[in-house]
Coordinates of C-alpha atoms and ligand atoms in Angstrom, one line a residue:
Chain V
M16 CA 1.8 0.3 31.9
I17 CA 0.2 2.1 28.9
A18 CA -1.4 5.4 29.9
I19 CA -3.5 6.9 27.1
E20 CA -4.4 10.4 28.2
R21 CA -7.1 12.4 26.4
I22 CA -5.9 11.6 22.9
S23 CA -7.8 12.6 19.8
K24 CA -6.9 12.6 16.2
T25 CA -7.9 15.1 13.6
F26 CA -7.0 14.6 9.9
E27 CA -6.6 17.5 7.6
T28 CA -8.5 16.7 4.4
R29 CA -7.6 17.9 1.0
R30 CA -9.9 20.8 0.9
G31 CA -8.5 22.2 4.0
A32 CA -11.3 21.0 6.2
S33 CA -10.5 18.9 9.2
H34 CA -12.0 15.6 10.1
L35 CA -12.1 14.3 13.6
A36 CA -11.2 10.6 13.3
L37 CA -10.9 9.8 17.0
G38 CA -12.7 11.5 19.8
E39 CA -11.1 12.1 23.2
I40 CA -9.9 8.7 24.6
S41 CA -8.4 8.1 28.0
L42 CA -7.5 4.5 28.9
D43 CA -5.0 2.8 31.2
V44 CA -3.8 -0.6 30.4
A45 CA -1.9 -2.5 33.1
D46 CA 1.2 -4.6 32.4
G47 CA 0.1 -8.0 31.3
E48 CA -3.4 -7.0 30.7
F49 CA -5.4 -8.1 27.7
V50 CA -7.7 -5.4 26.5
S51 CA -10.0 -5.6 23.4
I52 CA -11.4 -2.7 21.5
L53 CA -14.7 -3.0 19.8
G54 CA -16.5 -0.4 17.8
P55 CA -18.2 0.3 14.5
S56 CA -16.2 0.4 11.3
G57 CA -14.4 3.8 10.8
C58 CA -14.7 4.8 14.5
G59 CA -10.9 5.1 14.9
K60 CA -9.8 1.8 16.3
S61 CA -6.9 1.4 13.9
T62 CA -6.0 5.1 14.5
L63 CA -5.9 4.5 18.2
L64 CA -3.4 1.6 17.8
Y65 CA -1.2 3.7 15.4
I66 CA -1.0 6.4 18.0
V67 CA 0.0 3.9 20.7
G68 CA 2.5 2.4 18.3
G69 CA 4.0 5.8 17.8
F70 CA 3.4 5.7 14.0
V71 CA 1.0 8.6 14.0
P72 CA 1.2 11.5 16.4
P73 CA -2.0 12.3 18.3
S74 CA -3.6 15.7 17.6
T75 CA -4.1 16.2 21.3
G76 CA -3.1 14.3 24.4
V77 CA -0.3 11.9 25.2
V78 CA 0.4 8.2 25.4
A79 CA 2.9 7.2 28.0
L80 CA 4.6 3.9 28.6
D81 CA 5.7 3.4 32.2
G82 CA 5.6 7.2 32.5
K83 CA 7.6 7.9 29.4
P84 CA 5.8 9.7 26.6
V85 CA 5.7 7.9 23.2
T86 CA 7.6 9.8 20.5
G87 CA 7.9 7.1 17.9
P88 CA 7.8 3.4 17.2
G89 CA 10.0 1.0 19.1
P90 CA 10.5 -2.7 19.5
D91 CA 8.8 -2.7 22.9
R92 CA 5.5 -2.4 20.9
G93 CA 4.8 -5.0 18.2
P94 CA 2.1 -4.1 15.8
V95 CA 0.1 -6.6 13.7
F96 CA -1.6 -4.6 11.0
Q97 CA -5.1 -5.2 9.6
E98 CA -3.4 -5.3 6.1
F99 CA -0.6 -7.6 7.2
A100 CA 2.1 -5.4 5.6
L101 CA 4.5 -8.3 4.9
F102 CA 7.6 -7.5 3.0
P103 CA 6.8 -8.8 -0.5
W104 CA 10.5 -9.3 -1.4
K105 CA 11.1 -11.6 1.5
T106 CA 10.0 -15.2 1.9
V107 CA 8.0 -16.3 4.9
L108 CA 11.2 -17.2 6.7
G109 CA 12.8 -13.9 5.7
N110 CA 9.9 -11.9 7.0
V111 CA 9.8 -13.7 10.4
M112 CA 13.6 -13.4 10.7
Y113 CA 13.6 -9.7 10.0
G114 CA 13.2 -8.3 13.5
L115 CA 15.6 -10.8 14.9
L116 CA 18.3 -9.9 12.5
E117 CA 17.6 -6.2 13.1
R118 CA 18.3 -6.8 16.8
G119 CA 21.6 -8.4 15.9
T120 CA 20.7 -12.0 16.6
P121 CA 23.2 -14.3 14.9
K122 CA 21.8 -15.7 11.7
V123 CA 21.7 -19.4 12.7
E124 CA 19.9 -18.6 15.9
A125 CA 17.5 -16.2 14.2
E126 CA 16.6 -18.9 11.7
A127 CA 16.0 -21.5 14.4
K128 CA 13.8 -19.1 16.3
A129 CA 11.9 -18.1 13.2
R130 CA 11.3 -21.7 12.2
A131 CA 9.9 -22.4 15.6
L132 CA 7.5 -19.4 15.3
I133 CA 6.5 -20.5 11.9
G134 CA 5.6 -23.9 13.5
L135 CA 3.7 -22.1 16.1
V136 CA 1.4 -20.5 13.5
H137 CA 1.2 -23.8 11.6
L138 CA 3.0 -22.8 8.5
E139 CA 5.7 -25.5 8.4
G140 CA 6.6 -26.2 4.8
Y141 CA 5.9 -22.6 3.7
E142 CA 9.2 -21.1 4.8
G143 CA 10.3 -20.5 1.2
F144 CA 7.0 -19.0 0.0
Y145 CA 6.6 -15.4 -0.9
P146 CA 3.7 -13.5 0.7
K147 CA 1.9 -13.3 -2.7
E148 CA 1.9 -17.1 -2.8
L149 CA -0.1 -17.3 0.5
S150 CA -3.8 -16.9 1.3
G151 CA -5.0 -14.0 3.4
G152 CA -5.2 -16.1 6.5
M153 CA -1.7 -17.4 6.0
K154 CA -0.3 -13.9 5.5
Q155 CA -2.0 -12.8 8.7
R156 CA -0.3 -15.7 10.6
V157 CA 3.1 -14.8 9.1
A158 CA 2.5 -11.2 10.2
I159 CA 1.8 -12.4 13.8
A160 CA 4.9 -14.6 13.8
R161 CA 7.0 -11.7 12.4
T162 CA 5.9 -9.5 15.3
L163 CA 6.3 -12.1 18.0
A164 CA 9.8 -12.8 16.7
Y165 CA 11.4 -9.7 18.2
G166 CA 9.7 -10.2 21.6
P167 CA 7.8 -7.0 22.1
S168 CA 6.3 -6.7 25.6
I169 CA 3.2 -5.0 24.2
L170 CA 1.2 -6.4 21.3
L171 CA -0.9 -4.0 19.2
M172 CA -3.2 -6.3 17.2
D173 CA -5.5 -4.8 14.6
E174 CA -8.1 -7.5 13.7
P175 CA -5.4 -10.1 13.5
F176 CA -7.8 -12.9 12.9
G177 CA -10.1 -11.1 10.6
A178 CA -9.1 -13.0 7.5
L179 CA -9.1 -16.4 9.0
D180 CA -11.8 -19.1 8.6
A181 CA -13.7 -20.0 11.8
H182 CA -11.6 -23.1 12.4
T183 CA -8.2 -21.5 12.1
R184 CA -9.5 -18.5 14.0
T185 CA -10.4 -20.5 17.1
G186 CA -7.1 -22.3 16.8
M187 CA -5.2 -19.0 16.7
Q188 CA -7.2 -17.6 19.6
N189 CA -6.1 -20.6 21.7
E190 CA -2.6 -20.1 20.5
L191 CA -2.6 -16.4 21.4
L192 CA -4.0 -17.1 24.8
E193 CA -1.3 -19.7 25.4
I194 CA 1.4 -17.3 24.4
W195 CA -0.2 -14.6 26.5
E196 CA -0.6 -16.8 29.6
R197 CA 3.1 -17.9 29.2
D198 CA 4.7 -14.5 28.6
R199 CA 2.1 -12.1 30.1
K200 CA 2.4 -9.6 27.3
T201 CA 0.2 -6.5 27.4
V202 CA -2.2 -6.8 24.5
L203 CA -4.4 -4.1 22.8
F204 CA -6.6 -6.1 20.5
V205 CA -9.0 -4.7 18.0
T206 CA -11.7 -7.0 16.8
H207 CA -15.2 -7.0 15.3
S208 CA -16.2 -10.2 17.1
V209 CA -17.8 -9.8 20.5
E210 CA -17.2 -13.5 21.3
E211 CA -13.6 -13.2 20.5
A212 CA -13.2 -10.1 22.7
V213 CA -14.9 -11.8 25.6
F214 CA -13.1 -15.1 25.2
L215 CA -9.6 -13.4 25.2
S216 CA -9.8 -10.3 27.3
D217 CA -9.5 -9.0 30.8
R218 CA -11.4 -5.9 29.7
V219 CA -13.5 -5.0 26.6
V220 CA -13.6 -1.3 25.6
V221 CA -16.6 -0.4 23.4
L222 CA -16.2 2.7 21.3
T223 CA -19.0 4.8 19.9
R224 CA -19.7 5.5 16.2
S225 CA -17.1 7.8 14.5
P226 CA -15.5 9.9 15.9
G227 CA -14.9 7.2 18.5
R228 CA -15.1 7.8 22.2
I229 CA -15.2 5.3 24.9
K230 CA -18.8 4.2 25.4
E231 CA -18.4 1.6 28.0
T232 CA -15.6 -0.6 29.5
I233 CA -16.6 -4.0 30.6
R234 CA -14.5 -6.1 32.9
I235 CA -14.4 -9.8 31.9
D236 CA -13.7 -11.7 35.1
L237 CA -14.1 -15.2 33.7
P238 CA -11.6 -17.6 35.3
R239 CA -8.3 -18.3 33.5
P240 CA -7.0 -20.4 31.9
R241 CA -10.0 -20.3 29.7
R242 CA -11.1 -23.3 27.7
R243 CA -13.3 -22.7 24.8
K244 CA -15.6 -25.6 25.3
E245 CA -16.1 -24.8 28.9
L246 CA -16.7 -21.1 28.2
L247 CA -19.3 -21.7 25.5
V248 CA -21.6 -23.4 28.0
D249 CA -20.8 -21.0 30.8
N250 CA -23.7 -18.7 31.7
R251 CA -21.4 -15.8 32.6
Y252 CA -19.7 -15.9 29.2
Q253 CA -23.1 -16.0 27.4
R254 CA -24.4 -13.1 29.4
L255 CA -21.4 -11.0 28.7
V256 CA -21.6 -11.6 25.0
V257 CA -25.3 -10.7 25.0
E258 CA -24.7 -7.6 27.1
I259 CA -21.9 -6.3 24.9
E260 CA -23.8 -7.1 21.7
A261 CA -26.7 -5.1 23.0
L262 CA -24.3 -2.2 23.8
M263 CA -23.0 -2.2 20.2
D264 CA -26.5 -2.2 18.9
T265 CA -28.1 0.6 20.8
P266 CA -29.9 3.2 18.7
A267 CA -27.7 6.0 20.1
Q268 CA -25.1 4.5 17.8
R269 CA -27.1 4.4 14.7
R270 CA -27.7 8.1 14.7
Chain H
M2 CA 6.9 -11.7 -17.3
T3 CA 7.6 -15.3 -17.1
Q4 CA 8.6 -17.5 -20.1
R5 CA 7.0 -16.0 -23.2
A6 CA 5.0 -18.5 -25.1
A7 CA 6.4 -19.4 -28.5
P8 CA 3.4 -18.0 -30.5
E9 CA 4.0 -14.6 -28.9
L10 CA 7.7 -14.7 -29.7
L11 CA 6.8 -15.4 -33.4
L12 CA 4.3 -12.6 -33.4
G13 CA 7.1 -10.3 -32.1
I14 CA 9.5 -11.4 -34.8
L15 CA 7.0 -11.1 -37.6
P16 CA 7.0 -7.3 -38.0
I17 CA 10.8 -7.3 -38.0
A18 CA 10.9 -10.0 -40.6
L19 CA 8.4 -7.9 -42.7
I20 CA 10.6 -4.9 -42.6
L21 CA 13.6 -7.0 -43.7
A22 CA 11.5 -8.5 -46.5
L23 CA 10.5 -5.1 -47.6
W24 CA 14.1 -3.9 -47.5
Q25 CA 15.1 -7.0 -49.6
A26 CA 12.3 -6.4 -52.0
L27 CA 13.2 -2.7 -52.5
T28 CA 16.7 -3.6 -53.4
S29 CA 16.1 -6.7 -55.5
F30 CA 13.4 -5.1 -57.6
D31 CA 15.7 -2.1 -58.2
M32 CA 13.3 0.3 -56.6
A33 CA 16.1 2.0 -54.7
P34 CA 19.6 2.6 -56.1
P35 CA 22.0 0.1 -54.5
A36 CA 24.4 3.0 -53.8
L37 CA 21.8 4.5 -51.4
L38 CA 20.1 1.4 -50.0
P39 CA 22.4 -1.7 -50.1
P40 CA 20.7 -5.1 -49.9
P41 CA 20.3 -6.4 -46.3
M42 CA 22.5 -9.4 -46.8
A43 CA 25.4 -7.1 -47.8
V44 CA 24.9 -5.1 -44.6
F45 CA 24.7 -8.2 -42.4
R46 CA 27.7 -9.8 -44.1
R47 CA 29.6 -6.6 -43.4
L48 CA 28.4 -6.6 -39.8
V49 CA 29.8 -10.1 -39.2
E50 CA 33.0 -9.1 -40.9
Q51 CA 33.3 -6.0 -38.7
L52 CA 32.7 -8.0 -35.5
G53 CA 36.1 -9.6 -36.2
N54 CA 37.7 -6.2 -36.8
P55 CA 39.5 -4.8 -33.7
I56 CA 39.1 -1.2 -34.8
F57 CA 35.3 -1.6 -35.1
L58 CA 35.2 -3.4 -31.8
Q59 CA 37.2 -0.5 -30.2
H60 CA 34.5 2.0 -31.5
T61 CA 31.7 -0.2 -30.1
F62 CA 33.5 -0.5 -26.8
T63 CA 33.9 3.3 -26.6
T64 CA 30.2 3.8 -27.2
L65 CA 29.3 1.2 -24.6
L66 CA 31.6 2.8 -22.1
R67 CA 29.9 6.2 -22.5
L68 CA 26.5 4.6 -22.4
F69 CA 27.2 2.7 -19.2
A70 CA 29.0 5.6 -17.5
G71 CA 26.2 8.1 -18.3
F72 CA 23.4 5.6 -17.4
A73 CA 25.1 4.7 -14.1
I74 CA 25.4 8.3 -13.1
A75 CA 21.8 8.9 -14.0
C76 CA 20.7 5.9 -11.9
L77 CA 22.8 7.0 -8.9
V78 CA 21.7 10.6 -9.0
G79 CA 18.1 9.9 -10.0
V80 CA 17.5 7.3 -7.4
T81 CA 19.2 9.4 -4.7
L82 CA 17.3 12.6 -5.5
G83 CA 14.0 10.7 -6.0
L84 CA 14.3 9.0 -2.6
M85 CA 15.4 12.2 -0.8
A86 CA 12.5 14.1 -2.3
S87 CA 10.1 11.4 -1.2
S88 CA 11.4 11.3 2.4
S89 CA 11.7 14.9 3.4
R90 CA 9.6 18.0 2.9
V91 CA 12.7 20.2 2.8
A92 CA 14.4 18.1 0.1
E93 CA 11.2 17.9 -1.8
S94 CA 10.8 21.7 -1.8
A95 CA 14.3 22.0 -3.1
I96 CA 14.2 19.4 -5.7
R97 CA 10.7 19.8 -7.2
P98 CA 11.2 23.3 -8.8
I99 CA 14.5 22.4 -10.4
V100 CA 13.1 19.2 -11.8
R101 CA 10.1 21.2 -13.2
V102 CA 12.5 23.6 -14.8
L103 CA 15.1 21.2 -16.2
A104 CA 13.0 18.2 -17.1
P105 CA 11.3 19.7 -20.2
V106 CA 14.6 21.3 -21.5
P107 CA 15.9 19.3 -24.6
K108 CA 19.2 18.2 -23.1
I109 CA 20.7 18.1 -26.6
A110 CA 20.6 21.9 -26.4
L111 CA 23.0 21.7 -23.5
Y112 CA 25.4 19.7 -25.5
P113 CA 27.4 22.6 -26.9
A114 CA 27.8 23.9 -23.4
F115 CA 28.9 20.4 -22.2
I116 CA 31.5 20.3 -24.9
L117 CA 32.8 23.8 -24.0
I118 CA 33.0 22.9 -20.3
L119 CA 34.0 19.3 -20.4
G120 CA 35.8 19.0 -23.6
F121 CA 35.5 17.0 -26.8
D122 CA 36.2 13.6 -25.3
H123 CA 34.2 11.1 -23.1
A124 CA 33.1 13.5 -20.4
S125 CA 30.7 15.7 -22.5
K126 CA 29.0 12.7 -24.0
I127 CA 28.7 11.0 -20.7
A128 CA 27.2 14.2 -19.2
L129 CA 24.6 14.4 -22.0
V130 CA 23.6 10.7 -21.6
A131 CA 23.3 11.2 -17.8
A132 CA 21.3 14.4 -18.2
D133 CA 18.8 12.8 -20.5
A134 CA 18.4 9.5 -18.7
L135 CA 18.2 11.2 -15.2
F136 CA 14.7 12.6 -15.2
P137 CA 12.7 9.5 -16.0
I138 CA 14.6 7.6 -13.3
L139 CA 14.2 10.4 -10.8
L140 CA 10.5 10.8 -11.4
A141 CA 9.8 7.0 -11.3
T142 CA 11.8 6.7 -8.1
Y143 CA 9.9 9.5 -6.5
Q144 CA 6.5 8.2 -7.6
G145 CA 7.3 4.7 -6.5
A146 CA 8.7 5.8 -3.1
V147 CA 5.8 8.1 -2.2
S148 CA 3.3 5.3 -3.0
V149 CA 4.9 2.7 -0.8
E150 CA 2.4 1.4 1.8
P151 CA 3.4 3.2 5.0
K152 CA 2.7 0.1 7.1
L153 CA 5.7 -1.6 5.5
V154 CA 7.9 1.1 6.8
W155 CA 6.1 1.1 10.2
S156 CA 6.6 -2.7 10.4
A157 CA 10.4 -2.1 10.0
L158 CA 10.5 0.8 12.4
A159 CA 8.6 -1.2 15.0
A160 CA 11.2 -4.0 14.6
G161 CA 13.9 -1.5 15.5
T162 CA 15.1 -0.4 12.0
T163 CA 16.2 3.3 12.0
R164 CA 14.4 5.7 9.6
R165 CA 17.5 6.2 7.5
K166 CA 18.1 2.5 7.1
A167 CA 14.4 1.9 6.3
L168 CA 14.6 4.4 3.5
L169 CA 17.1 2.1 1.7
T170 CA 16.0 -1.4 2.9
V171 CA 12.3 -0.8 2.9
V172 CA 11.2 2.2 0.8
L173 CA 13.6 1.7 -2.0
R174 CA 13.1 -2.0 -2.0
A175 CA 9.3 -1.7 -2.0
A176 CA 9.5 1.0 -4.8
L177 CA 11.8 -1.2 -6.9
P178 CA 9.2 -2.1 -9.5
S179 CA 8.7 1.5 -10.3
V180 CA 12.4 2.4 -10.0
L181 CA 13.3 -0.4 -12.4
T182 CA 10.7 0.8 -14.9
G183 CA 12.3 4.2 -14.8
C184 CA 15.8 2.7 -15.2
R185 CA 14.6 0.8 -18.2
I186 CA 13.3 3.9 -19.9
G187 CA 16.6 5.6 -18.9
L188 CA 18.5 2.8 -20.6
V189 CA 16.7 3.1 -23.9
I190 CA 17.3 6.9 -23.8
S191 CA 20.9 6.3 -23.0
C192 CA 21.3 4.1 -26.1
I193 CA 19.7 6.8 -28.3
V194 CA 21.5 9.8 -26.8
V195 CA 25.0 8.3 -26.8
F196 CA 24.7 7.6 -30.5
L197 CA 23.3 11.1 -31.1
A198 CA 26.1 12.7 -29.2
E199 CA 28.7 10.7 -31.2
M200 CA 27.0 11.7 -34.4
I201 CA 27.1 15.4 -33.6
S202 CA 30.7 15.6 -32.5
S203 CA 33.1 12.8 -32.1
T204 CA 36.1 11.1 -33.5
D205 CA 35.2 7.7 -32.3
G206 CA 32.2 5.5 -31.3
L207 CA 29.4 4.0 -33.4
G208 CA 27.7 7.3 -34.1
H209 CA 30.9 8.7 -35.5
L210 CA 31.3 5.6 -37.7
L211 CA 27.9 6.2 -39.2
V212 CA 28.5 9.9 -39.9
Y213 CA 31.9 9.1 -41.3
A214 CA 30.6 6.4 -43.6
S215 CA 27.7 8.6 -44.8
R216 CA 30.1 11.4 -45.6
S217 CA 32.2 9.1 -47.8
F218 CA 29.1 7.5 -49.4
E219 CA 30.0 4.1 -47.9
T220 CA 26.3 3.1 -47.5
V221 CA 26.9 -0.4 -46.4
D222 CA 29.2 0.9 -43.6
M223 CA 26.6 3.4 -42.7
Y224 CA 23.9 0.8 -41.8
V225 CA 26.3 -1.4 -39.8
P226 CA 26.6 0.9 -36.7
L227 CA 22.8 1.4 -36.8
I228 CA 22.2 -2.3 -36.6
T229 CA 24.9 -2.7 -34.0
I230 CA 23.4 -0.1 -31.6
S231 CA 19.9 -1.7 -32.1
L232 CA 21.3 -5.2 -31.3
L233 CA 23.1 -3.7 -28.3
G234 CA 19.9 -2.1 -27.1
L235 CA 18.1 -5.4 -27.5
S236 CA 20.6 -7.4 -25.5
L237 CA 20.9 -4.8 -22.8
N238 CA 17.2 -4.8 -22.4
A239 CA 17.2 -8.6 -22.2
G240 CA 19.9 -8.5 -19.6
F241 CA 18.0 -5.8 -17.7
N242 CA 14.8 -7.9 -17.8
A243 CA 16.6 -10.9 -16.4
L244 CA 17.9 -8.8 -13.5
R245 CA 14.5 -7.4 -13.0
R246 CA 12.9 -10.8 -12.7
R247 CA 15.4 -11.8 -10.1
L248 CA 15.1 -8.7 -8.0
L249 CA 11.3 -8.7 -8.2
A250 CA 10.8 -12.4 -7.4
G251 CA 8.2 -11.8 -4.7
Y252 CA 6.4 -8.8 -6.1
P253 CA 2.9 -9.1 -7.4
E254 CA 3.7 -6.6 -10.1
A255 CA 6.5 -8.7 -11.5
E256 CA 4.1 -11.2 -13.0
Ligands
LIG318 N1 -4.7 9.1 6.6 C1 -5.9 9.5 6.9 N2 -6.4 10.7 6.4 C2 -7.6 11.1 6.6 N3 -8.5 10.4 7.3 C3 -8.2 9.2 7.8 C4 -6.9 8.7 7.6 N4 -6.8 7.5 8.2 C5 -8.0 7.3 8.8 N5 -8.9 8.3 8.5 C6 -10.2 8.5 9.0 O1 -10.2 8.2 10.4 C7 -11.4 7.5 10.7 C8 -11.0 6.2 11.5 O2 -10.3 5.3 10.7 P1 -9.8 4.0 11.3 O3 -9.0 3.3 10.2 O4 -9.0 4.2 12.6 O5 -11.1 3.2 11.6 P2 -11.3 1.7 12.2 O6 -12.2 1.9 13.4 O7 -10.1 1.0 12.3 O8 -12.2 1.1 11.1 P3 -12.3 -0.5 10.6 O9 -13.0 -1.2 11.6 O10 -13.1 -0.4 9.3 O11 -10.9 -0.9 10.4 C9 -12.2 7.2 9.5 O12 -13.3 8.0 9.4 C10 -11.2 7.5 8.4 O13 -11.9 8.1 7.3
LIG319 MG1 -9.2 -0.5 11.3

């Protein structure tokens, strides 16, 4: 379980002033739960994920995993960054194999696993390409495969489908749901798309304008497994989307 | 820097050809006394002759040995210190002031001290080369390492890489374009400085050959070491570029 307890983040700016990037956030995420985070740009969604990942320490509060406070990054939490952050000197295959080799997986086995994951994100034939030779959407899929490779039980995904075209995006959503339904990973998923959040999640957390605090948590009790074409015509789905969109649009936020 | 187009190559050769033509003109129209400025053909003929002369080759080898030894030390120390300064506050506070103090000192002013301490032979010249080539490499490494995208390091840490290992396999690797630019400057400086040191005090090496020839008014022999070091610099640079292209295969900067 991820227990996020009253964390906030203040950045010191150059001129010695301090800037509150993330208001006080408390959130519990159960094992195997899929939680999406929605909120206006700059409200601190990425910062929240960095803190849970252990990359950035919170200014106040603690994050605990199964009762143990987070002190740094670890392979139990797999991040997929908004900016992909692929290793430019490694090919697609090299990037995906990285985590496996770091764990001491024998090379032959690591390569076989990596190739399977590259297939999963539909990049067969691009194994030998360098990241600079890929489109934004392809890079994002490599980043997802690289993280899935070392089998983290928690996925921290920062707008992982943001750079994808609508078609690939729905494909990847289905793919992610399939993986999730199979392995029951815990997922913290940042997105700007309300439909995506509702389609994927057990719970949607809406943050306020910067500095982000939790404005509302909405439980999405649509039946699983979810099929896109069934959901799109489902009244409950439509109502949830409308409700959350309204939440994100309230004047209180435009202040 | 992929294959240079032929017109560009021609454009690069043109100024060199012009200088040679000017040199030829000066000598053939008797504008400079042949005793002071021999015709280019005489110099090149002598160069070819000397390339078959074991004694001349021995001198060239000595120069190359000092150049490489000094350059290698500069690379090792410069990259190590640069990386250390980029990765820890403590190291940075220790390294920054000493770099500030030593970098602007003309290293040639330390040469007499090097001779007194290290003797007249290789060691003092190697030390001078290393001292001069060190700072551009150190500064470029530091600059490159601090501007590495943190998410690259985070991605490695999340996959289970230790901080120490990530410093070498991620930070240094990602900073490589900058590091190699520093090394390239260091290499050119090494060529200049080794020659200078040999001119000032030596009984062997190309620099010594030049001074020796000029003292005995052997003008043809005076220009031969000069052209040799220039050709050496040219081929070292070409070798370095080939290495750089291989190492930077995936980097956007390497284009
Ligand atoms: N390293 C930093 N130094 C100072 N301020 C920062 C730093 N990183 C983020 N911030 C500030 O923190 C706030 C939240 O940033 P964050 O990237 O978490 O937002 P976000 O919700 O992910 O936005 P987006 O949806 O655009 O990705 C912003 O106001 C930003 O200016
Ligand atoms: Mg963000």
